[in-house]
Amino acid sequence: MSGGGRPLLGGDRTGLVGIDPRIRLLSATVFAFVAVSLEAIPALVAAVLIGAAGVVVARVPAAAVFHRLLALDALMLLVVATLPFAMPGETLLQWGGVVASREGLVRAVEILAKANAVVLMLLALLHGVPAPTLAHALQRLGLPDRLVHLLFFTVRYLDVLGGEYVRLRRAMTARAFRPRTDRHTWRSLGWLVGMLLVRSFERAERVLAAMKCRGFDGRLHSFADLRMRAIDGAFAVAGCGVLAGLLWLEAR
Amino acid sequence: MHIMEGFLPAPHAAGWALASAPFVAHGVWRLGKAVRKHPETKLLLAASGAFCFVMSALKIPSVTGSCSHPTGTGLGAVLFGPSVMTVLGTIVLLFQALLLAHGGITTLGANVFSMAIVGPWVAWALFRIVRGVGGSLAVAVFAAAALGNLATYVTTSMQLALAFPDPVGGIAASFAKFGTIFAVTQVPLAVIEGLITVVVVNVLSANSRPELQALALLPKEAR
């Protein structure tokens, strides 16, 4: 539960470390909406290539890229496999009574390309940003304080709860628990989830006590120095150029 | 079940974001009131948000670009109320979209609407109705968790049907198609989530009663 191997609480070591997280967040969001609005194949191919180039420039570890794309494309493969048979259109392949259409295949490839382009760009722009810094960036972009605080604390608890879950599952395995489709399994899982929640409540109380000891008054102070610099402006202008290029390819 | 990145056309993505916004704003307002009264609630809710995340991380691949998993919204709605659950769900979905590529930025509004709004509100309403007509706590919790889960998936099927209407049968035919596909995995999962949630509520009542009562998070019926 540590966030798929990304540094939830660690430092940013990617090639985009010098760029303000707010610019990175905004760029990722705008790129995502532009990418999903594309329909022309050349524009979609370009979007995927730009995402891939971003991953290379940001020096995202290959293992992280592989795992993320594997998780995405394993699901997307089902789209590619089923959509040609679900959409009517020009016959591409006929097997028994089942017909695969060209339109369905094109739509499946479109969705596949959009999803991969956006995920690659998200990896490139946000993989290295520690979650607390991301929370502060969201706060500075106008997200309500309460949401930001909850996001911040949720991140704080993720590793804790994930570790607790692993410990409890290990204890169950040590007692020869094997999940099956029966009442014993559901009752055991219910106890597991219940105990996880009980322990998370207890942990929340201990964390609050520890924070009060350190003078917590309900406000979170950031060590992240979020200041716009010339390089951020240059990055934003370059990003706008890339998006303009994609839209030009789409309109051609 | 998250709708994956790139799956919804841009106008639909924007439309669902607009539809979700008032509910999220209302949830944030309600949360603010609760936190002002009991500042420690913030940490408890964050722990619950992380718990929802752990629950929703148990995913099972489904067809048509989605994946199935226990939503945890029924449990959250019964314990914390639907408004707070909307905020918690939004946070978890935002975290997953930005950092884990589970769901997506462009599909965030649609996913919030189905998983953090419809699911919790249906679960909460069913819990109140069943308890109101004299049903036992176990039956009410089961109905809330199982049907709250199913309501999420019915909403997602509708969202996909609106985005991809069948050229012949229109939105209704497409809805039937998506619904049938999801039902294969989701109906058994909803029943299982209902059963597990009943056990969870029993465990909580036995072990965390004082905390829940002190924070007024456990409904009167369950105390």
Short mmCIF file of C-alpha atoms in Angstrom, two decimals:
data_model
loop_
_atom_site.label_atom_id
_atom_site.label_comp_id
_atom_site.label_asym_id
_atom_site.label_seq_id
_atom_site.Cartn_x
_atom_site.Cartn_y
_atom_site.Cartn_z
CA MET A 1 0.00 0.00 0.00
CA SER A 2 2.97 2.26 -0.34
CA GLY A 3 1.78 3.78 -3.51
CA GLY A 4 3.04 1.38 -6.08
CA GLY A 5 6.69 1.99 -5.31
CA ARG A 6 6.56 5.76 -5.65
CA PRO A 7 8.14 7.92 -2.96
CA LEU A 8 5.03 8.86 -0.97
CA LEU A 9 7.02 10.68 1.68
CA GLY A 10 10.54 10.72 0.23
CA GLY A 11 12.39 13.31 -1.86
CA ASP A 12 12.03 14.09 -5.54
CA ARG A 13 14.96 12.64 -7.49
CA THR A 14 13.50 12.89 -11.00
CA GLY A 15 14.78 15.05 -13.83
CA LEU A 16 11.98 17.59 -13.24
CA VAL A 17 12.92 18.28 -9.62
CA GLY A 18 13.49 21.96 -10.39
CA ILE A 19 9.98 22.57 -11.70
CA ASP A 20 7.35 23.90 -9.31
CA PRO A 21 4.88 21.12 -8.33
CA ARG A 22 1.94 23.43 -9.10
CA ILE A 23 3.09 23.82 -12.71
CA ARG A 24 3.61 20.05 -12.94
CA LEU A 25 0.15 19.37 -11.55
CA LEU A 26 -1.55 21.88 -13.84
CA SER A 27 0.40 20.61 -16.86
CA ALA A 28 -0.60 17.01 -16.14
CA THR A 29 -4.28 17.97 -15.79
CA VAL A 30 -4.40 20.08 -18.96
CA PHE A 31 -2.48 17.41 -20.91
CA ALA A 32 -4.96 14.76 -19.72
CA PHE A 33 -7.98 16.74 -20.92
CA VAL A 34 -6.34 17.58 -24.26
CA ALA A 35 -5.30 13.93 -24.76
CA VAL A 36 -8.80 12.55 -24.14
CA SER A 37 -10.28 15.08 -26.58
CA LEU A 38 -8.02 13.84 -29.41
CA GLU A 39 -9.44 11.53 -32.09
CA ALA A 40 -7.01 11.74 -35.03
CA ILE A 41 -4.59 8.81 -35.00
CA PRO A 42 -1.46 10.95 -35.76
CA ALA A 43 -2.33 13.23 -32.82
CA LEU A 44 -2.87 10.26 -30.51
CA VAL A 45 0.41 8.65 -31.57
CA ALA A 46 2.15 11.98 -30.94
CA ALA A 47 0.52 12.21 -27.48
CA VAL A 48 1.83 8.75 -26.55
CA LEU A 49 5.31 9.62 -27.85
CA ILE A 50 5.29 12.89 -25.89
CA GLY A 51 4.30 10.97 -22.75
CA ALA A 52 7.11 8.47 -23.35
CA ALA A 53 9.60 11.29 -23.96
CA GLY A 54 8.44 12.89 -20.71
CA VAL A 55 9.15 9.70 -18.80
CA VAL A 56 12.66 9.57 -20.29
CA VAL A 57 13.38 13.25 -19.58
CA ALA A 58 12.07 12.89 -16.00
CA ARG A 59 14.24 9.78 -15.53
CA VAL A 60 11.38 7.80 -14.00
CA PRO A 61 12.70 4.35 -13.00
CA ALA A 62 11.91 1.74 -15.67
CA ALA A 63 10.43 -0.61 -13.07
CA ALA A 64 7.88 2.03 -12.00
CA VAL A 65 6.89 2.66 -15.63
CA PHE A 66 6.63 -1.06 -16.32
CA HIS A 67 4.44 -1.77 -13.29
CA ARG A 68 2.13 1.15 -13.92
CA LEU A 69 1.66 0.35 -17.61
CA LEU A 70 1.24 -3.35 -16.86
CA ALA A 71 -1.58 -2.58 -14.39
CA LEU A 72 -3.24 -0.25 -16.89
CA ASP A 73 -2.81 -2.27 -20.05
CA ALA A 74 -3.82 -5.59 -18.50
CA LEU A 75 -7.27 -4.03 -18.06
CA MET A 76 -7.13 -2.15 -21.35
CA LEU A 77 -6.38 -5.37 -23.18
CA LEU A 78 -9.93 -6.44 -22.37
CA VAL A 79 -11.21 -3.29 -24.08
CA VAL A 80 -9.18 -4.01 -27.17
CA ALA A 81 -10.41 -7.59 -27.15
CA THR A 82 -14.13 -6.85 -26.65
CA LEU A 83 -14.85 -3.48 -28.28
CA PRO A 84 -14.40 -4.62 -31.93
CA PHE A 85 -17.04 -7.28 -31.29
CA ALA A 86 -19.38 -4.92 -29.43
CA MET A 87 -19.49 -2.08 -32.00
CA PRO A 88 -21.23 -2.46 -35.35
CA GLY A 89 -19.46 -1.35 -38.55
CA GLU A 90 -17.38 -2.52 -41.48
CA THR A 91 -16.53 -6.23 -41.06
CA LEU A 92 -12.89 -6.77 -40.24
CA LEU A 93 -12.99 -10.38 -39.09
CA GLN A 94 -15.70 -13.01 -38.96
CA TRP A 95 -15.45 -16.05 -36.74
CA GLY A 96 -18.49 -18.28 -36.51
CA GLY A 97 -21.40 -15.93 -35.84
CA VAL A 98 -19.20 -13.28 -34.23
CA VAL A 99 -18.15 -10.23 -36.24
CA ALA A 100 -15.35 -7.81 -35.37
CA SER A 101 -15.72 -4.31 -36.83
CA ARG A 102 -13.07 -1.90 -38.04
CA GLU A 103 -14.80 0.96 -36.18
CA GLY A 104 -14.68 -1.02 -32.94
CA LEU A 105 -10.98 -1.72 -33.37
CA VAL A 106 -10.23 1.94 -34.12
CA ARG A 107 -12.20 3.03 -31.02
CA ALA A 108 -10.34 0.49 -28.86
CA VAL A 109 -6.96 1.69 -30.13
CA GLU A 110 -8.02 5.32 -29.51
CA ILE A 111 -8.91 4.57 -25.88
CA LEU A 112 -5.73 2.57 -25.40
CA ALA A 113 -3.59 5.40 -26.79
CA LYS A 114 -5.35 8.09 -24.70
CA ALA A 115 -5.00 6.12 -21.47
CA ASN A 116 -1.32 5.32 -22.07
CA ALA A 117 -0.49 8.90 -23.07
CA VAL A 118 -2.09 10.34 -19.93
CA VAL A 119 -0.58 7.77 -17.58
CA LEU A 120 2.89 8.24 -19.07
CA MET A 121 2.61 12.00 -18.66
CA LEU A 122 1.33 11.63 -15.09
CA LEU A 123 4.32 9.45 -14.32
CA ALA A 124 6.68 11.93 -15.94
CA LEU A 125 5.29 14.96 -14.13
CA LEU A 126 4.18 13.62 -10.75
CA HIS A 127 6.04 10.40 -9.99
CA GLY A 128 8.79 12.13 -8.04
CA VAL A 129 6.62 14.60 -6.15
CA PRO A 130 6.30 13.49 -2.49
CA ALA A 131 2.65 13.29 -1.46
CA PRO A 132 2.91 16.03 1.22
CA THR A 133 4.40 18.43 -1.35
CA LEU A 134 1.59 17.51 -3.73
CA ALA A 135 -0.92 18.26 -0.97
CA HIS A 136 0.65 21.69 -0.41
CA ALA A 137 0.65 22.34 -4.16
CA LEU A 138 -3.08 21.52 -4.25
CA GLN A 139 -3.61 23.88 -1.30
CA ARG A 140 -1.78 26.70 -3.07
CA LEU A 141 -3.91 26.03 -6.17
CA GLY A 142 -7.05 26.72 -4.13
CA LEU A 143 -8.19 23.31 -2.84
CA PRO A 144 -9.97 23.80 0.54
CA ASP A 145 -7.70 23.42 3.59
CA ARG A 146 -9.89 20.65 5.05
CA LEU A 147 -9.50 18.52 1.94
CA VAL A 148 -5.76 19.13 1.86
CA HIS A 149 -5.35 18.24 5.54
CA LEU A 150 -7.36 15.07 5.09
CA LEU A 151 -5.30 14.15 2.03
CA PHE A 152 -2.13 14.82 4.02
CA PHE A 153 -3.18 12.68 6.98
CA THR A 154 -4.56 9.95 4.72
CA VAL A 155 -1.15 9.65 3.11
CA ARG A 156 0.36 9.52 6.61
CA TYR A 157 -1.82 6.52 7.43
CA LEU A 158 -1.45 4.62 4.17
CA ASP A 159 1.85 2.97 4.95
CA VAL A 160 0.80 2.40 8.56
CA LEU A 161 -2.45 0.68 7.61
CA GLY A 162 -0.81 -1.17 4.74
CA GLY A 163 1.81 -2.54 7.14
CA GLU A 164 -0.90 -3.46 9.64
CA TYR A 165 -2.84 -5.26 6.92
CA VAL A 166 0.24 -7.25 5.91
CA ARG A 167 0.91 -8.20 9.56
CA LEU A 168 -2.67 -9.37 10.12
CA ARG A 169 -2.72 -11.35 6.86
CA ARG A 170 0.59 -12.94 7.81
CA ALA A 171 -0.86 -13.93 11.18
CA MET A 172 -3.86 -15.49 9.41
CA THR A 173 -1.59 -17.37 7.01
CA ALA A 174 0.46 -18.64 9.96
CA ARG A 175 -2.79 -20.09 11.33
CA ALA A 176 -3.29 -21.97 8.03
CA PHE A 177 -5.98 -19.59 6.71
CA ARG A 178 -6.67 -20.19 3.02
CA PRO A 179 -9.24 -17.92 1.34
CA ARG A 180 -12.10 -19.86 -0.22
CA THR A 181 -15.66 -19.08 -1.27
CA ASP A 182 -17.30 -20.01 2.02
CA ARG A 183 -18.74 -18.48 5.21
CA HIS A 184 -15.58 -19.09 7.21
CA THR A 185 -13.54 -17.03 4.76
CA TRP A 186 -16.04 -14.14 4.72
CA ARG A 187 -16.23 -14.12 8.53
CA SER A 188 -12.44 -14.16 8.75
CA LEU A 189 -12.13 -11.33 6.25
CA GLY A 190 -14.78 -9.40 8.18
CA TRP A 191 -12.71 -9.76 11.36
CA LEU A 192 -9.60 -8.75 9.44
CA VAL A 193 -11.21 -5.58 8.08
CA GLY A 194 -12.83 -4.82 11.45
CA MET A 195 -9.57 -5.19 13.36
CA LEU A 196 -7.82 -3.07 10.73
CA LEU A 197 -10.33 -0.30 11.35
CA VAL A 198 -10.15 -0.69 15.14
CA ARG A 199 -6.37 -0.47 15.05
CA SER A 200 -6.51 2.53 12.71
CA PHE A 201 -8.76 4.32 15.24
CA GLU A 202 -6.29 3.52 18.02
CA ARG A 203 -3.40 4.68 15.84
CA ALA A 204 -5.26 7.91 15.03
CA GLU A 205 -5.58 8.65 18.76
CA ARG A 206 -1.88 7.99 19.39
CA VAL A 207 -0.83 10.15 16.43
CA LEU A 208 -3.07 12.99 17.62
CA ALA A 209 -1.57 12.78 21.12
CA ALA A 210 1.95 12.85 19.66
CA MET A 211 1.06 15.83 17.45
CA LYS A 212 -0.44 17.73 20.38
CA CYS A 213 2.81 17.13 22.30
CA ARG A 214 4.56 18.89 19.42
CA GLY A 215 2.19 21.86 19.55
CA PHE A 216 -0.22 20.94 16.75
CA ASP A 217 -2.88 23.66 16.57
CA GLY A 218 -4.80 22.46 13.53
CA ARG A 219 -2.56 24.17 10.99
CA LEU A 220 0.03 22.44 8.83
CA HIS A 221 3.21 24.31 8.00
CA SER A 222 5.11 23.37 4.88
CA PHE A 223 8.86 23.11 4.44
CA ALA A 224 8.33 22.92 0.68
CA ASP A 225 9.49 26.15 -0.94
CA LEU A 226 6.82 26.71 -3.59
CA ARG A 227 7.94 29.75 -5.56
CA MET A 228 7.49 30.41 -9.25
CA ARG A 229 10.77 31.03 -11.04
CA ALA A 230 11.82 31.77 -14.59
CA ILE A 231 12.34 28.08 -15.33
CA ASP A 232 8.72 27.39 -14.35
CA GLY A 233 7.54 30.02 -16.82
CA ALA A 234 9.73 28.50 -19.53
CA PHE A 235 8.37 25.04 -18.74
CA ALA A 236 4.77 26.31 -18.95
CA VAL A 237 5.45 28.01 -22.30
CA ALA A 238 7.06 24.82 -23.66
CA GLY A 239 4.07 22.81 -22.41
CA CYS A 240 1.66 25.17 -24.16
CA GLY A 241 3.69 24.71 -27.36
CA VAL A 242 3.42 20.93 -27.09
CA LEU A 243 -0.33 21.11 -26.52
CA ALA A 244 -0.74 23.53 -29.44
CA GLY A 245 1.17 21.06 -31.61
CA LEU A 246 -1.17 18.23 -30.58
CA LEU A 247 -4.25 20.34 -31.30
CA TRP A 248 -2.77 21.31 -34.69
CA LEU A 249 -2.27 17.63 -35.54
CA GLU A 250 -5.86 16.96 -34.49
CA ALA A 251 -7.25 19.79 -36.63
CA ARG A 252 -5.20 18.92 -39.73
CA MET B 1 -15.19 0.17 -10.06
CA HIS B 2 -13.12 2.97 -11.49
CA ILE B 3 -13.65 4.18 -15.04
CA MET B 4 -10.16 4.22 -16.44
CA GLU B 5 -8.33 7.25 -17.80
CA GLY B 6 -9.19 8.09 -21.41
CA PHE B 7 -12.43 6.12 -21.41
CA LEU B 8 -14.91 9.02 -21.28
CA PRO B 9 -15.19 11.70 -23.98
CA ALA B 10 -14.09 15.14 -22.75
CA PRO B 11 -17.64 16.68 -22.56
CA HIS B 12 -18.83 13.74 -20.44
CA ALA B 13 -15.78 13.99 -18.19
CA ALA B 14 -16.43 17.71 -17.63
CA GLY B 15 -20.17 17.15 -17.16
CA TRP B 16 -19.72 14.55 -14.42
CA ALA B 17 -17.18 16.79 -12.68
CA LEU B 18 -19.75 19.61 -12.64
CA ALA B 19 -22.46 17.24 -11.37
CA SER B 20 -20.24 16.05 -8.51
CA ALA B 21 -19.00 19.49 -7.44
CA PRO B 22 -22.06 20.57 -5.34
CA PHE B 23 -22.06 17.29 -3.41
CA VAL B 24 -18.35 17.57 -2.65
CA ALA B 25 -18.76 21.21 -1.59
CA HIS B 26 -21.63 20.22 0.72
CA GLY B 27 -19.51 17.41 2.18
CA VAL B 28 -16.59 19.77 2.83
CA TRP B 29 -18.96 22.19 4.59
CA ARG B 30 -20.41 19.42 6.77
CA LEU B 31 -16.92 18.14 7.51
CA GLY B 32 -15.85 21.64 8.57
CA LYS B 33 -18.68 21.75 11.10
CA ALA B 34 -17.73 18.32 12.50
CA VAL B 35 -14.03 19.18 12.72
CA ARG B 36 -14.71 22.51 14.47
CA LYS B 37 -16.71 20.62 17.10
CA HIS B 38 -14.21 17.74 17.48
CA PRO B 39 -10.75 18.63 16.03
CA GLU B 40 -9.55 15.07 16.64
CA THR B 41 -12.14 13.86 14.08
CA LYS B 42 -9.80 14.95 11.30
CA LEU B 43 -7.24 12.28 12.17
CA LEU B 44 -9.89 9.62 12.65
CA LEU B 45 -11.40 10.47 9.28
CA ALA B 46 -7.98 10.39 7.65
CA ALA B 47 -7.45 6.91 9.09
CA SER B 48 -10.81 5.96 7.63
CA GLY B 49 -9.83 7.44 4.27
CA ALA B 50 -6.69 5.31 4.30
CA PHE B 51 -8.86 2.35 5.27
CA CYS B 52 -11.16 2.99 2.26
CA PHE B 53 -8.05 3.10 0.11
CA VAL B 54 -6.87 -0.26 1.44
CA MET B 55 -10.33 -1.72 0.79
CA SER B 56 -10.52 -0.35 -2.74
CA ALA B 57 -7.03 -1.59 -3.53
CA LEU B 58 -8.38 -5.15 -3.50
CA LYS B 59 -9.30 -5.11 -7.17
CA ILE B 60 -10.53 -7.79 -9.52
CA PRO B 61 -10.27 -7.18 -13.28
CA SER B 62 -13.58 -6.78 -15.07
CA VAL B 63 -14.29 -6.28 -18.76
CA THR B 64 -14.82 -3.02 -20.72
CA GLY B 65 -11.93 -1.16 -19.14
CA SER B 66 -13.00 -1.27 -15.53
CA CYS B 67 -12.06 -3.25 -12.46
CA SER B 68 -14.20 -4.54 -9.60
CA HIS B 69 -13.43 -4.36 -5.89
CA PRO B 70 -15.18 -3.87 -2.55
CA THR B 71 -16.17 -0.20 -2.40
CA GLY B 72 -16.30 0.17 1.40
CA THR B 73 -18.80 2.98 0.84
CA GLY B 74 -21.62 1.19 2.66
CA LEU B 75 -19.55 0.83 5.81
CA GLY B 76 -18.34 4.42 5.60
CA ALA B 77 -21.84 5.78 4.97
CA VAL B 78 -23.27 3.87 7.97
CA LEU B 79 -20.43 4.99 10.27
CA PHE B 80 -19.77 8.55 9.12
CA GLY B 81 -22.80 9.57 7.05
CA PRO B 82 -22.99 10.11 3.30
CA SER B 83 -21.69 13.70 3.20
CA VAL B 84 -18.45 12.85 4.99
CA MET B 85 -18.10 9.72 2.89
CA THR B 86 -18.34 11.88 -0.25
CA VAL B 87 -15.32 13.87 0.93
CA LEU B 88 -13.35 10.78 1.97
CA GLY B 89 -14.16 9.06 -1.33
CA THR B 90 -13.10 12.14 -3.30
CA ILE B 91 -9.77 12.26 -1.47
CA VAL B 92 -9.09 8.59 -2.07
CA LEU B 93 -10.05 8.88 -5.74
CA LEU B 94 -7.94 12.02 -6.18
CA PHE B 95 -4.96 10.29 -4.58
CA GLN B 96 -5.42 7.21 -6.76
CA ALA B 97 -5.83 9.28 -9.94
CA LEU B 98 -2.81 11.51 -9.36
CA LEU B 99 -0.34 9.09 -7.89
CA LEU B 100 -1.37 5.55 -8.79
CA ALA B 101 -3.04 5.84 -12.24
CA HIS B 102 -6.01 3.98 -10.78
CA GLY B 103 -9.05 5.68 -12.26
CA GLY B 104 -7.97 8.95 -13.85
CA ILE B 105 -7.87 12.73 -13.75
CA THR B 106 -10.38 13.13 -16.58
CA THR B 107 -12.69 10.46 -15.15
CA LEU B 108 -12.39 11.75 -11.56
CA GLY B 109 -15.78 13.53 -11.66
CA ALA B 110 -17.58 10.44 -12.98
CA ASN B 111 -15.87 8.15 -10.46
CA VAL B 112 -16.66 10.54 -7.59
CA PHE B 113 -20.30 10.64 -8.68
CA SER B 114 -20.71 6.85 -8.74
CA MET B 115 -18.43 5.79 -5.86
CA ALA B 116 -18.45 8.74 -3.48
CA ILE B 117 -21.94 10.16 -4.02
CA VAL B 118 -24.48 7.60 -5.29
CA GLY B 119 -23.04 4.61 -3.39
CA PRO B 120 -22.88 6.28 0.06
CA TRP B 121 -26.25 8.06 -0.27
CA VAL B 122 -28.04 4.88 -1.39
CA ALA B 123 -26.35 2.88 1.38
CA TRP B 124 -27.23 5.46 4.04
CA ALA B 125 -30.85 5.79 2.84
CA LEU B 126 -31.31 2.00 2.84
CA PHE B 127 -29.79 1.72 6.32
CA ARG B 128 -32.22 4.33 7.65
CA ILE B 129 -35.21 2.78 5.86
CA VAL B 130 -34.52 -0.78 7.05
CA ARG B 131 -33.91 0.41 10.64
CA GLY B 132 -37.00 2.63 10.36
CA VAL B 133 -39.27 -0.31 9.55
CA GLY B 134 -37.86 -2.31 12.45
CA GLY B 135 -35.19 -4.35 10.64
CA SER B 136 -32.26 -5.63 12.70
CA LEU B 137 -28.88 -3.90 12.65
CA ALA B 138 -27.35 -6.82 10.73
CA VAL B 139 -30.04 -6.73 8.01
CA ALA B 140 -29.76 -2.93 7.71
CA VAL B 141 -25.96 -3.05 7.42
CA PHE B 142 -26.10 -5.90 4.90
CA ALA B 143 -28.66 -4.05 2.74
CA ALA B 144 -26.66 -0.82 2.94
CA ALA B 145 -23.32 -2.40 2.02
CA ALA B 146 -24.56 -4.78 -0.69
CA LEU B 147 -27.02 -2.44 -2.40
CA GLY B 148 -24.75 0.59 -1.96
CA ASN B 149 -22.10 -1.40 -3.81
CA LEU B 150 -24.57 -2.36 -6.55
CA ALA B 151 -25.84 1.23 -6.87
CA THR B 152 -22.27 2.30 -7.62
CA TYR B 153 -22.04 -0.19 -10.44
CA VAL B 154 -25.46 0.64 -11.86
CA THR B 155 -24.36 4.29 -11.97
CA THR B 156 -21.09 3.40 -13.68
CA SER B 157 -23.00 1.32 -16.24
CA MET B 158 -25.26 4.32 -16.90
CA GLN B 159 -22.26 6.63 -17.25
CA LEU B 160 -20.69 4.30 -19.80
CA ALA B 161 -24.03 3.85 -21.60
CA LEU B 162 -24.44 7.62 -21.89
CA ALA B 163 -20.91 7.90 -23.29
CA PHE B 164 -21.24 4.95 -25.66
CA PRO B 165 -24.91 4.54 -26.68
CA ASP B 166 -25.69 1.52 -28.83
CA PRO B 167 -26.11 2.61 -32.49
CA VAL B 168 -29.30 0.54 -32.75
CA GLY B 169 -30.84 0.29 -29.27
CA GLY B 170 -29.55 3.61 -27.90
CA ILE B 171 -28.67 4.30 -24.28
CA ALA B 172 -31.04 1.65 -22.86
CA ALA B 173 -29.50 -1.17 -24.90
CA SER B 174 -26.01 -0.02 -24.05
CA PHE B 175 -26.92 0.24 -20.35
CA ALA B 176 -28.27 -3.32 -20.44
CA LYS B 177 -25.05 -4.49 -22.11
CA PHE B 178 -22.70 -2.82 -19.62
CA GLY B 179 -24.92 -3.78 -16.69
CA THR B 180 -24.96 -7.42 -17.71
CA ILE B 181 -21.19 -7.50 -18.07
CA PHE B 182 -20.61 -5.95 -14.64
CA ALA B 183 -23.31 -8.04 -12.96
CA VAL B 184 -21.31 -11.21 -13.60
CA THR B 185 -18.57 -10.07 -11.23
CA GLN B 186 -20.40 -7.49 -9.17
CA VAL B 187 -23.53 -9.20 -7.83
CA PRO B 188 -21.54 -11.91 -5.99
CA LEU B 189 -19.04 -9.28 -4.83
CA ALA B 190 -21.86 -7.07 -3.50
CA VAL B 191 -23.30 -9.98 -1.49
CA ILE B 192 -19.84 -10.82 -0.11
CA GLU B 193 -19.20 -7.16 0.78
CA GLY B 194 -22.57 -7.09 2.57
CA LEU B 195 -21.69 -10.17 4.64
CA ILE B 196 -18.19 -8.92 5.46
CA THR B 197 -19.53 -5.49 6.46
CA VAL B 198 -21.95 -7.07 8.95
CA VAL B 199 -18.99 -8.82 10.61
CA VAL B 200 -16.99 -5.57 10.54
CA VAL B 201 -19.78 -3.64 12.29
CA ASN B 202 -20.00 -6.37 14.94
CA VAL B 203 -16.25 -6.12 15.53
CA LEU B 204 -16.43 -2.32 15.77
CA SER B 205 -19.37 -2.40 18.16
CA ALA B 206 -17.44 -4.78 20.41
CA ASN B 207 -14.07 -2.99 20.28
CA SER B 208 -14.49 0.67 19.36
CA ARG B 209 -17.83 1.63 20.87
CA PRO B 210 -16.48 4.43 23.15
CA GLU B 211 -14.55 6.14 20.36
CA LEU B 212 -17.44 6.02 17.96
CA GLN B 213 -19.94 7.21 20.55
CA ALA B 214 -17.67 10.00 21.76
CA LEU B 215 -17.37 11.32 18.24
CA ALA B 216 -21.08 10.74 17.58
CA LEU B 217 -20.16 8.77 14.49
CA LEU B 218 -22.02 5.59 15.30
CA PRO B 219 -25.74 5.94 14.58
CA LYS B 220 -27.99 5.79 17.63
CA GLU B 221 -29.41 2.45 16.50
CA ALA B 222 -25.98 0.81 16.63
CA ARG B 223 -24.97 2.06 20.07
#
